[in-house]
Amino acid sequence: MIPVSYYLVLSAIVFLTGLVGVLVRRNIIVILLSVELMLNATNINFVAFSHYFNNVAGQVFVFFTLTVAAAEVAVGLAIIIALYRSKSSINVDEFQLLKW
Amino acid sequence: MSHLFFLYFAGVIVATSILVVALRNPVYSALSLLIMFFHVAGLYVTLHAEFLAAVQIIVYAGAILVLYLFVVMLLNVKRDERYHVQAPAAAFLGLVLLTEVVLLVSQRAYQTAPAGLPAADQAGNTETIGEVLYSTYLFPFEVASLILLVAMIGAIILAKKNIDEC
């Protein structure tokens, strides 16, 4: 039986990798991919706890995370396409419409 | 044996998630994310969440990642990019948080496995999830469908070339 703390460490590592990826990368598509990493880390946590407490509610919540991830990807990629049309770039440093 | 499987899946998940962040070509990042999704699905199977493993592969690998690849190839950006200027700060933050998490989890209070698991459900995994999803979580389920509808309309409106044309 694997202790639940192993899963916690694994999901923490994946989450922090996603966090560092959001801060480090300039390509906005890779930033969205890093957000996917963070969402997957929470999913691992949900499923691990659902297994260890033998409660299926954790797995149900993974479905809601999945829904949010799908919605985020659809809207985020549409925003990226709209930004690329106006700026011809996907570098986050060039999106400064709110800065003056 | 289960430790061996866990170590394999965890190792591949960590390695590919680092590759997602480190690789410069977005297509390679997306492909290593694909490998990571498959191994997360394998981890779900070892946790007796077989239905979620299937959903993970169908939805994440089949739908979300294909959408990413479509956009990467649509925009066709092949410029060599450097890391952001805040990279050292981000690496420092990541290291500090990582040591904090490892220290917290390695405390003795979290070390023990939960005592005396209740008997496993007799019904299949999919059946149990369906029952809970359509009884206890019926209202959140409907809200989730509303979120998907809003996202669909929003994506169509945002990605449209010129709204006045229609």
mmCIF file of C-alpha atoms in Angstrom:
data_model
loop_
_atom_site.group_PDB
_atom_site.id
_atom_site.type_symbol
_atom_site.label_atom_id
_atom_site.label_comp_id
_atom_site.label_asym_id
_atom_site.label_seq_id
_atom_site.Cartn_x
_atom_site.Cartn_y
_atom_site.Cartn_z
ATOM 1 C CA MET A 1 0.000 0.000 0.000
ATOM 2 C CA ILE A 2 1.526 3.284 -1.079
ATOM 3 C CA PRO A 3 1.151 6.066 1.517
ATOM 4 C CA VAL A 4 -0.977 8.969 0.419
ATOM 5 C CA SER A 5 1.916 11.352 1.081
ATOM 6 C CA TYR A 6 3.732 9.957 -1.976
ATOM 7 C CA TYR A 7 0.862 11.130 -4.143
ATOM 8 C CA LEU A 8 0.889 14.481 -2.369
ATOM 9 C CA VAL A 9 4.592 14.954 -3.128
ATOM 10 C CA LEU A 10 4.079 13.900 -6.755
ATOM 11 C CA SER A 11 1.202 16.300 -7.291
ATOM 12 C CA ALA A 12 3.085 19.091 -5.507
ATOM 13 C CA ILE A 13 6.054 18.603 -7.839
ATOM 14 C CA VAL A 14 3.818 18.662 -10.913
ATOM 15 C CA PHE A 15 1.950 21.719 -9.621
ATOM 16 C CA LEU A 16 5.165 23.606 -8.927
ATOM 17 C CA THR A 17 6.508 22.694 -12.358
ATOM 18 C CA GLY A 18 3.376 24.235 -13.848
ATOM 19 C CA LEU A 19 3.745 27.294 -11.642
ATOM 20 C CA VAL A 20 7.364 27.828 -12.663
ATOM 21 C CA GLY A 21 6.341 27.261 -16.279
ATOM 22 C CA VAL A 22 3.723 30.012 -16.096
ATOM 23 C CA LEU A 23 6.333 32.404 -14.695
ATOM 24 C CA VAL A 24 9.250 31.393 -16.920
ATOM 25 C CA ARG A 25 7.877 30.980 -20.425
ATOM 26 C CA ARG A 26 7.060 33.755 -22.895
ATOM 27 C CA ASN A 27 5.080 31.685 -25.364
ATOM 28 C CA ILE A 28 1.449 32.065 -24.295
ATOM 29 C CA ILE A 29 0.528 28.601 -25.619
ATOM 30 C CA VAL A 30 3.106 26.976 -23.351
ATOM 31 C CA ILE A 31 1.755 29.073 -20.473
ATOM 32 C CA LEU A 32 -1.683 27.536 -21.085
ATOM 33 C CA LEU A 33 -0.062 24.084 -21.208
ATOM 34 C CA SER A 34 1.498 24.802 -17.810
ATOM 35 C CA VAL A 35 -1.945 25.682 -16.442
ATOM 36 C CA GLU A 36 -3.051 22.258 -17.675
ATOM 37 C CA LEU A 37 -0.198 20.747 -15.669
ATOM 38 C CA MET A 38 -1.445 22.480 -12.533
ATOM 39 C CA LEU A 39 -5.005 21.252 -13.117
ATOM 40 C CA ASN A 40 -3.699 17.703 -13.589
ATOM 41 C CA ALA A 41 -1.798 17.930 -10.306
ATOM 42 C CA THR A 42 -5.042 18.748 -8.487
ATOM 43 C CA ASN A 43 -6.705 15.817 -10.252
ATOM 44 C CA ILE A 44 -4.024 13.428 -8.972
ATOM 45 C CA ASN A 45 -4.698 14.719 -5.458
ATOM 46 C CA PHE A 46 -8.445 14.283 -5.825
ATOM 47 C CA VAL A 47 -8.157 10.709 -7.064
ATOM 48 C CA ALA A 48 -5.555 9.745 -4.437
ATOM 49 C CA PHE A 49 -7.708 11.011 -1.580
ATOM 50 C CA SER A 50 -10.801 9.473 -3.134
ATOM 51 C CA HIS A 51 -9.020 6.129 -3.113
ATOM 52 C CA TYR A 52 -7.680 6.406 0.406
ATOM 53 C CA PHE A 53 -10.949 7.516 1.998
ATOM 54 C CA ASN A 54 -12.906 5.154 -0.262
ATOM 55 C CA ASN A 55 -15.224 8.018 -1.170
ATOM 56 C CA VAL A 56 -16.236 8.443 -4.770
ATOM 57 C CA ALA A 57 -16.933 12.188 -4.418
ATOM 58 C CA GLY A 58 -13.293 12.967 -5.189
ATOM 59 C CA GLN A 59 -13.605 11.292 -8.565
ATOM 60 C CA VAL A 60 -16.783 13.241 -9.269
ATOM 61 C CA PHE A 61 -14.921 16.464 -8.629
ATOM 62 C CA VAL A 62 -12.305 15.443 -11.172
ATOM 63 C CA PHE A 63 -15.114 15.636 -13.715
ATOM 64 C CA PHE A 64 -15.801 19.242 -12.754
ATOM 65 C CA THR A 65 -12.082 20.031 -13.004
ATOM 66 C CA LEU A 66 -12.136 18.442 -16.443
ATOM 67 C CA THR A 67 -15.069 20.652 -17.431
ATOM 68 C CA VAL A 68 -13.280 23.766 -16.244
ATOM 69 C CA ALA A 69 -10.108 22.695 -18.070
ATOM 70 C CA ALA A 70 -11.999 22.175 -21.316
ATOM 71 C CA ALA A 71 -13.749 25.539 -21.011
ATOM 72 C CA GLU A 72 -10.462 27.258 -20.141
ATOM 73 C CA VAL A 73 -8.721 25.740 -23.145
ATOM 74 C CA ALA A 74 -11.501 26.687 -25.564
ATOM 75 C CA VAL A 75 -11.758 30.290 -24.401
ATOM 76 C CA GLY A 76 -7.997 30.685 -23.885
ATOM 77 C CA LEU A 77 -7.102 29.438 -27.352
ATOM 78 C CA ALA A 78 -9.778 31.673 -28.896
ATOM 79 C CA ILE A 79 -8.255 34.638 -27.058
ATOM 80 C CA ILE A 80 -4.794 33.610 -28.304
ATOM 81 C CA ILE A 81 -6.056 33.522 -31.898
ATOM 82 C CA ALA A 82 -7.670 36.947 -31.510
ATOM 83 C CA LEU A 83 -4.454 38.350 -29.987
ATOM 84 C CA TYR A 84 -2.358 36.837 -32.763
ATOM 85 C CA ARG A 85 -4.569 38.531 -35.347
ATOM 86 C CA SER A 86 -4.030 41.950 -33.803
ATOM 87 C CA LYS A 87 -0.371 41.656 -32.733
ATOM 88 C CA SER A 88 1.064 38.891 -35.009
ATOM 89 C CA SER A 89 2.840 37.486 -31.986
ATOM 90 C CA ILE A 90 2.254 35.072 -29.147
ATOM 91 C CA ASN A 91 4.884 36.547 -26.860
ATOM 92 C CA VAL A 92 3.313 37.646 -23.588
ATOM 93 C CA ASP A 93 5.667 40.610 -23.270
ATOM 94 C CA GLU A 94 4.029 42.297 -26.248
ATOM 95 C CA PHE A 95 0.510 42.162 -24.844
ATOM 96 C CA GLN A 96 0.541 45.434 -22.922
ATOM 97 C CA LEU A 97 -2.823 46.917 -23.786
ATOM 98 C CA LEU A 98 -3.591 47.573 -20.124
ATOM 99 C CA LYS A 99 -0.180 49.139 -19.406
ATOM 100 C CA TRP A 100 0.618 52.788 -20.192
ATOM 101 C CA MET B 1 5.029 -4.449 -7.016
ATOM 102 C CA SER B 2 2.643 -1.545 -6.556
ATOM 103 C CA HIS B 3 5.595 0.556 -5.420
ATOM 104 C CA LEU B 4 7.358 -0.299 -8.661
ATOM 105 C CA PHE B 5 4.366 0.804 -10.739
ATOM 106 C CA PHE B 6 3.980 3.984 -8.726
ATOM 107 C CA LEU B 7 7.678 4.821 -9.096
ATOM 108 C CA TYR B 8 7.534 4.261 -12.847
ATOM 109 C CA PHE B 9 4.429 6.396 -13.344
ATOM 110 C CA ALA B 10 5.628 9.127 -10.978
ATOM 111 C CA GLY B 11 9.040 9.261 -12.596
ATOM 112 C CA VAL B 12 7.660 9.592 -16.087
ATOM 113 C CA ILE B 13 5.059 12.168 -14.950
ATOM 114 C CA VAL B 14 7.699 14.346 -13.284
ATOM 115 C CA ALA B 15 10.151 14.037 -16.183
ATOM 116 C CA THR B 16 7.593 14.855 -18.876
ATOM 117 C CA SER B 17 6.088 17.736 -16.913
ATOM 118 C CA ILE B 18 9.555 19.252 -16.598
ATOM 119 C CA LEU B 19 10.026 18.716 -20.335
ATOM 120 C CA VAL B 20 6.743 20.546 -21.033
ATOM 121 C CA VAL B 21 8.188 23.625 -19.367
ATOM 122 C CA ALA B 22 11.758 23.241 -20.603
ATOM 123 C CA LEU B 23 11.367 22.402 -24.305
ATOM 124 C CA ARG B 24 11.444 25.383 -26.659
ATOM 125 C CA ASN B 25 9.258 24.062 -29.444
ATOM 126 C CA PRO B 26 5.551 24.230 -28.437
ATOM 127 C CA VAL B 27 4.782 21.089 -30.467
ATOM 128 C CA TYR B 28 7.315 19.087 -28.456
ATOM 129 C CA SER B 29 5.863 20.535 -25.240
ATOM 130 C CA ALA B 30 2.375 19.436 -26.270
ATOM 131 C CA LEU B 31 3.613 15.952 -27.175
ATOM 132 C CA SER B 32 5.383 15.471 -23.848
ATOM 133 C CA LEU B 33 2.176 16.646 -22.174
ATOM 134 C CA LEU B 34 0.445 13.840 -24.104
ATOM 135 C CA ILE B 35 2.847 11.270 -22.600
ATOM 136 C CA MET B 36 2.179 12.776 -19.186
ATOM 137 C CA PHE B 37 -1.599 12.436 -19.638
ATOM 138 C CA PHE B 38 -1.235 8.762 -20.524
ATOM 139 C CA HIS B 39 0.854 8.099 -17.443
ATOM 140 C CA VAL B 40 -1.555 10.002 -15.214
ATOM 141 C CA ALA B 41 -4.256 7.721 -16.639
ATOM 142 C CA GLY B 42 -2.086 4.737 -15.669
ATOM 143 C CA LEU B 43 -1.774 6.148 -12.161
ATOM 144 C CA TYR B 44 -5.591 6.396 -12.018
ATOM 145 C CA VAL B 45 -5.831 2.710 -12.943
ATOM 146 C CA THR B 46 -3.548 1.789 -10.047
ATOM 147 C CA LEU B 47 -5.845 3.881 -7.814
ATOM 148 C CA HIS B 48 -8.909 1.916 -9.011
ATOM 149 C CA ALA B 49 -10.386 4.842 -10.935
ATOM 150 C CA GLU B 50 -10.630 3.024 -14.268
ATOM 151 C CA PHE B 51 -13.448 5.150 -15.636
ATOM 152 C CA LEU B 52 -11.520 8.338 -14.904
ATOM 153 C CA ALA B 53 -8.490 6.881 -16.656
ATOM 154 C CA ALA B 54 -10.565 6.354 -19.787
ATOM 155 C CA VAL B 55 -12.056 9.847 -19.504
ATOM 156 C CA GLN B 56 -8.582 11.295 -18.990
ATOM 157 C CA ILE B 57 -7.358 9.761 -22.236
ATOM 158 C CA ILE B 58 -10.503 10.595 -24.224
ATOM 159 C CA VAL B 59 -10.997 14.171 -23.035
ATOM 160 C CA TYR B 60 -7.481 15.367 -22.285
ATOM 161 C CA ALA B 61 -5.430 13.484 -24.860
ATOM 162 C CA GLY B 62 -8.176 13.235 -27.456
ATOM 163 C CA ALA B 63 -9.841 16.633 -27.288
ATOM 164 C CA ILE B 64 -7.851 19.220 -25.359
ATOM 165 C CA LEU B 65 -4.401 18.357 -26.656
ATOM 166 C CA VAL B 66 -5.608 18.118 -30.254
ATOM 167 C CA LEU B 67 -7.037 21.622 -29.835
ATOM 168 C CA TYR B 68 -3.619 22.808 -28.651
ATOM 169 C CA LEU B 69 -1.869 21.199 -31.591
ATOM 170 C CA PHE B 70 -4.383 22.763 -33.983
ATOM 171 C CA VAL B 71 -3.669 26.233 -32.622
ATOM 172 C CA VAL B 72 0.111 25.702 -32.580
ATOM 173 C CA MET B 73 0.041 24.654 -36.220
ATOM 174 C CA LEU B 74 -2.461 27.363 -37.150
ATOM 175 C CA LEU B 75 -0.297 30.142 -35.741
ATOM 176 C CA ASN B 76 2.900 28.493 -37.008
ATOM 177 C CA VAL B 77 5.293 30.368 -34.759
ATOM 178 C CA LYS B 78 8.779 28.905 -35.008
ATOM 179 C CA ARG B 79 10.758 31.688 -33.448
ATOM 180 C CA ASP B 80 13.496 30.742 -31.023
ATOM 181 C CA GLU B 81 12.444 32.163 -27.696
ATOM 182 C CA ARG B 82 14.425 32.778 -24.586
ATOM 183 C CA TYR B 83 13.086 32.357 -21.083
ATOM 184 C CA HIS B 84 11.409 35.274 -19.394
ATOM 185 C CA VAL B 85 13.559 37.740 -17.425
ATOM 186 C CA GLN B 86 11.848 36.661 -14.214
ATOM 187 C CA ALA B 87 13.207 33.107 -14.620
ATOM 188 C CA PRO B 88 15.652 33.247 -11.661
ATOM 189 C CA ALA B 89 12.935 34.582 -9.377
ATOM 190 C CA ALA B 90 10.563 31.857 -10.576
ATOM 191 C CA ALA B 91 13.166 29.120 -10.031
ATOM 192 C CA PHE B 92 13.876 30.444 -6.534
ATOM 193 C CA LEU B 93 10.158 30.535 -5.707
ATOM 194 C CA GLY B 94 9.695 27.018 -7.029
ATOM 195 C CA LEU B 95 12.601 25.642 -5.003
ATOM 196 C CA VAL B 96 11.422 27.317 -1.798
ATOM 197 C CA LEU B 97 7.865 26.032 -2.204
ATOM 198 C CA LEU B 98 9.119 22.546 -3.103
ATOM 199 C CA THR B 99 11.289 22.230 0.007
ATOM 200 C CA GLU B 100 8.392 23.547 2.070
ATOM 201 C CA VAL B 101 6.000 20.947 0.672
ATOM 202 C CA VAL B 102 8.476 18.094 1.115
ATOM 203 C CA LEU B 103 9.195 19.144 4.697
ATOM 204 C CA LEU B 104 5.475 19.416 5.480
ATOM 205 C CA VAL B 105 4.551 16.064 3.973
ATOM 206 C CA SER B 106 7.507 14.219 5.536
ATOM 207 C CA GLN B 107 6.247 15.107 9.021
ATOM 208 C CA ARG B 108 5.248 12.064 10.981
ATOM 209 C CA ALA B 109 1.566 13.023 11.136
ATOM 210 C CA TYR B 110 1.114 12.422 7.429
ATOM 211 C CA GLN B 111 3.329 9.383 7.218
ATOM 212 C CA THR B 112 0.870 6.682 8.236
ATOM 213 C CA ALA B 113 -1.493 5.057 5.796
ATOM 214 C CA PRO B 114 -5.171 5.442 6.752
ATOM 215 C CA ALA B 115 -6.183 2.727 9.171
ATOM 216 C CA GLY B 116 -8.816 0.206 8.251
ATOM 217 C CA LEU B 117 -10.229 1.072 4.877
ATOM 218 C CA PRO B 118 -13.938 0.339 4.579
ATOM 219 C CA ALA B 119 -14.910 -2.510 2.294
ATOM 220 C CA ALA B 120 -14.619 -1.643 -1.375
ATOM 221 C CA ASP B 121 -17.790 -0.881 -3.276
ATOM 222 C CA GLN B 122 -19.434 -3.918 -4.735
ATOM 223 C CA ALA B 123 -20.730 -2.004 -7.743
ATOM 224 C CA GLY B 124 -18.405 -1.196 -10.601
ATOM 225 C CA ASN B 125 -16.445 2.035 -10.607
ATOM 226 C CA THR B 126 -18.453 3.597 -13.432
ATOM 227 C CA GLU B 127 -21.769 2.665 -11.860
ATOM 228 C CA THR B 128 -20.815 4.178 -8.504
ATOM 229 C CA ILE B 129 -19.634 7.425 -10.082
ATOM 230 C CA GLY B 130 -22.812 7.655 -12.148
ATOM 231 C CA GLU B 131 -25.029 7.163 -9.123
ATOM 232 C CA VAL B 132 -23.251 9.828 -7.086
ATOM 233 C CA LEU B 133 -22.987 12.227 -10.019
ATOM 234 C CA TYR B 134 -26.676 12.084 -10.885
ATOM 235 C CA SER B 135 -28.000 12.160 -7.323
ATOM 236 C CA THR B 136 -25.810 14.110 -4.908
ATOM 237 C CA TYR B 137 -24.069 16.307 -7.460
ATOM 238 C CA LEU B 138 -26.934 16.811 -9.892
ATOM 239 C CA PHE B 139 -26.994 20.597 -9.571
ATOM 240 C CA PRO B 140 -23.202 21.073 -10.010
ATOM 241 C CA PHE B 141 -23.458 18.749 -12.999
ATOM 242 C CA GLU B 142 -26.020 21.030 -14.627
ATOM 243 C CA VAL B 143 -23.879 24.076 -13.821
ATOM 244 C CA ALA B 144 -20.939 22.327 -15.499
ATOM 245 C CA SER B 145 -22.972 21.876 -18.670
ATOM 246 C CA LEU B 146 -23.849 25.583 -18.529
ATOM 247 C CA ILE B 147 -20.125 26.424 -18.209
ATOM 248 C CA LEU B 148 -19.395 24.340 -21.301
ATOM 249 C CA LEU B 149 -22.157 26.118 -23.230
ATOM 250 C CA VAL B 150 -20.825 29.546 -22.223
ATOM 251 C CA ALA B 151 -17.279 28.507 -23.163
ATOM 252 C CA MET B 152 -18.448 27.249 -26.542
ATOM 253 C CA ILE B 153 -20.298 30.476 -27.378
ATOM 254 C CA GLY B 154 -17.413 32.566 -26.063
ATOM 255 C CA ALA B 155 -14.840 30.684 -28.123
ATOM 256 C CA ILE B 156 -16.891 31.071 -31.288
ATOM 257 C CA ILE B 157 -17.409 34.805 -30.720
ATOM 258 C CA LEU B 158 -13.773 35.449 -29.765
ATOM 259 C CA ALA B 159 -12.224 33.536 -32.648
ATOM 260 C CA LYS B 160 -14.539 35.016 -35.255
ATOM 261 C CA LYS B 161 -12.848 37.326 -37.746
ATOM 262 C CA ASN B 162 -15.409 40.086 -37.857
ATOM 263 C CA ILE B 163 -18.560 40.025 -35.819
ATOM 264 C CA ASP B 164 -20.346 42.607 -37.976
ATOM 265 C CA GLU B 165 -20.215 40.355 -41.019
ATOM 266 C CA CYS B 166 -22.738 37.860 -39.713
#
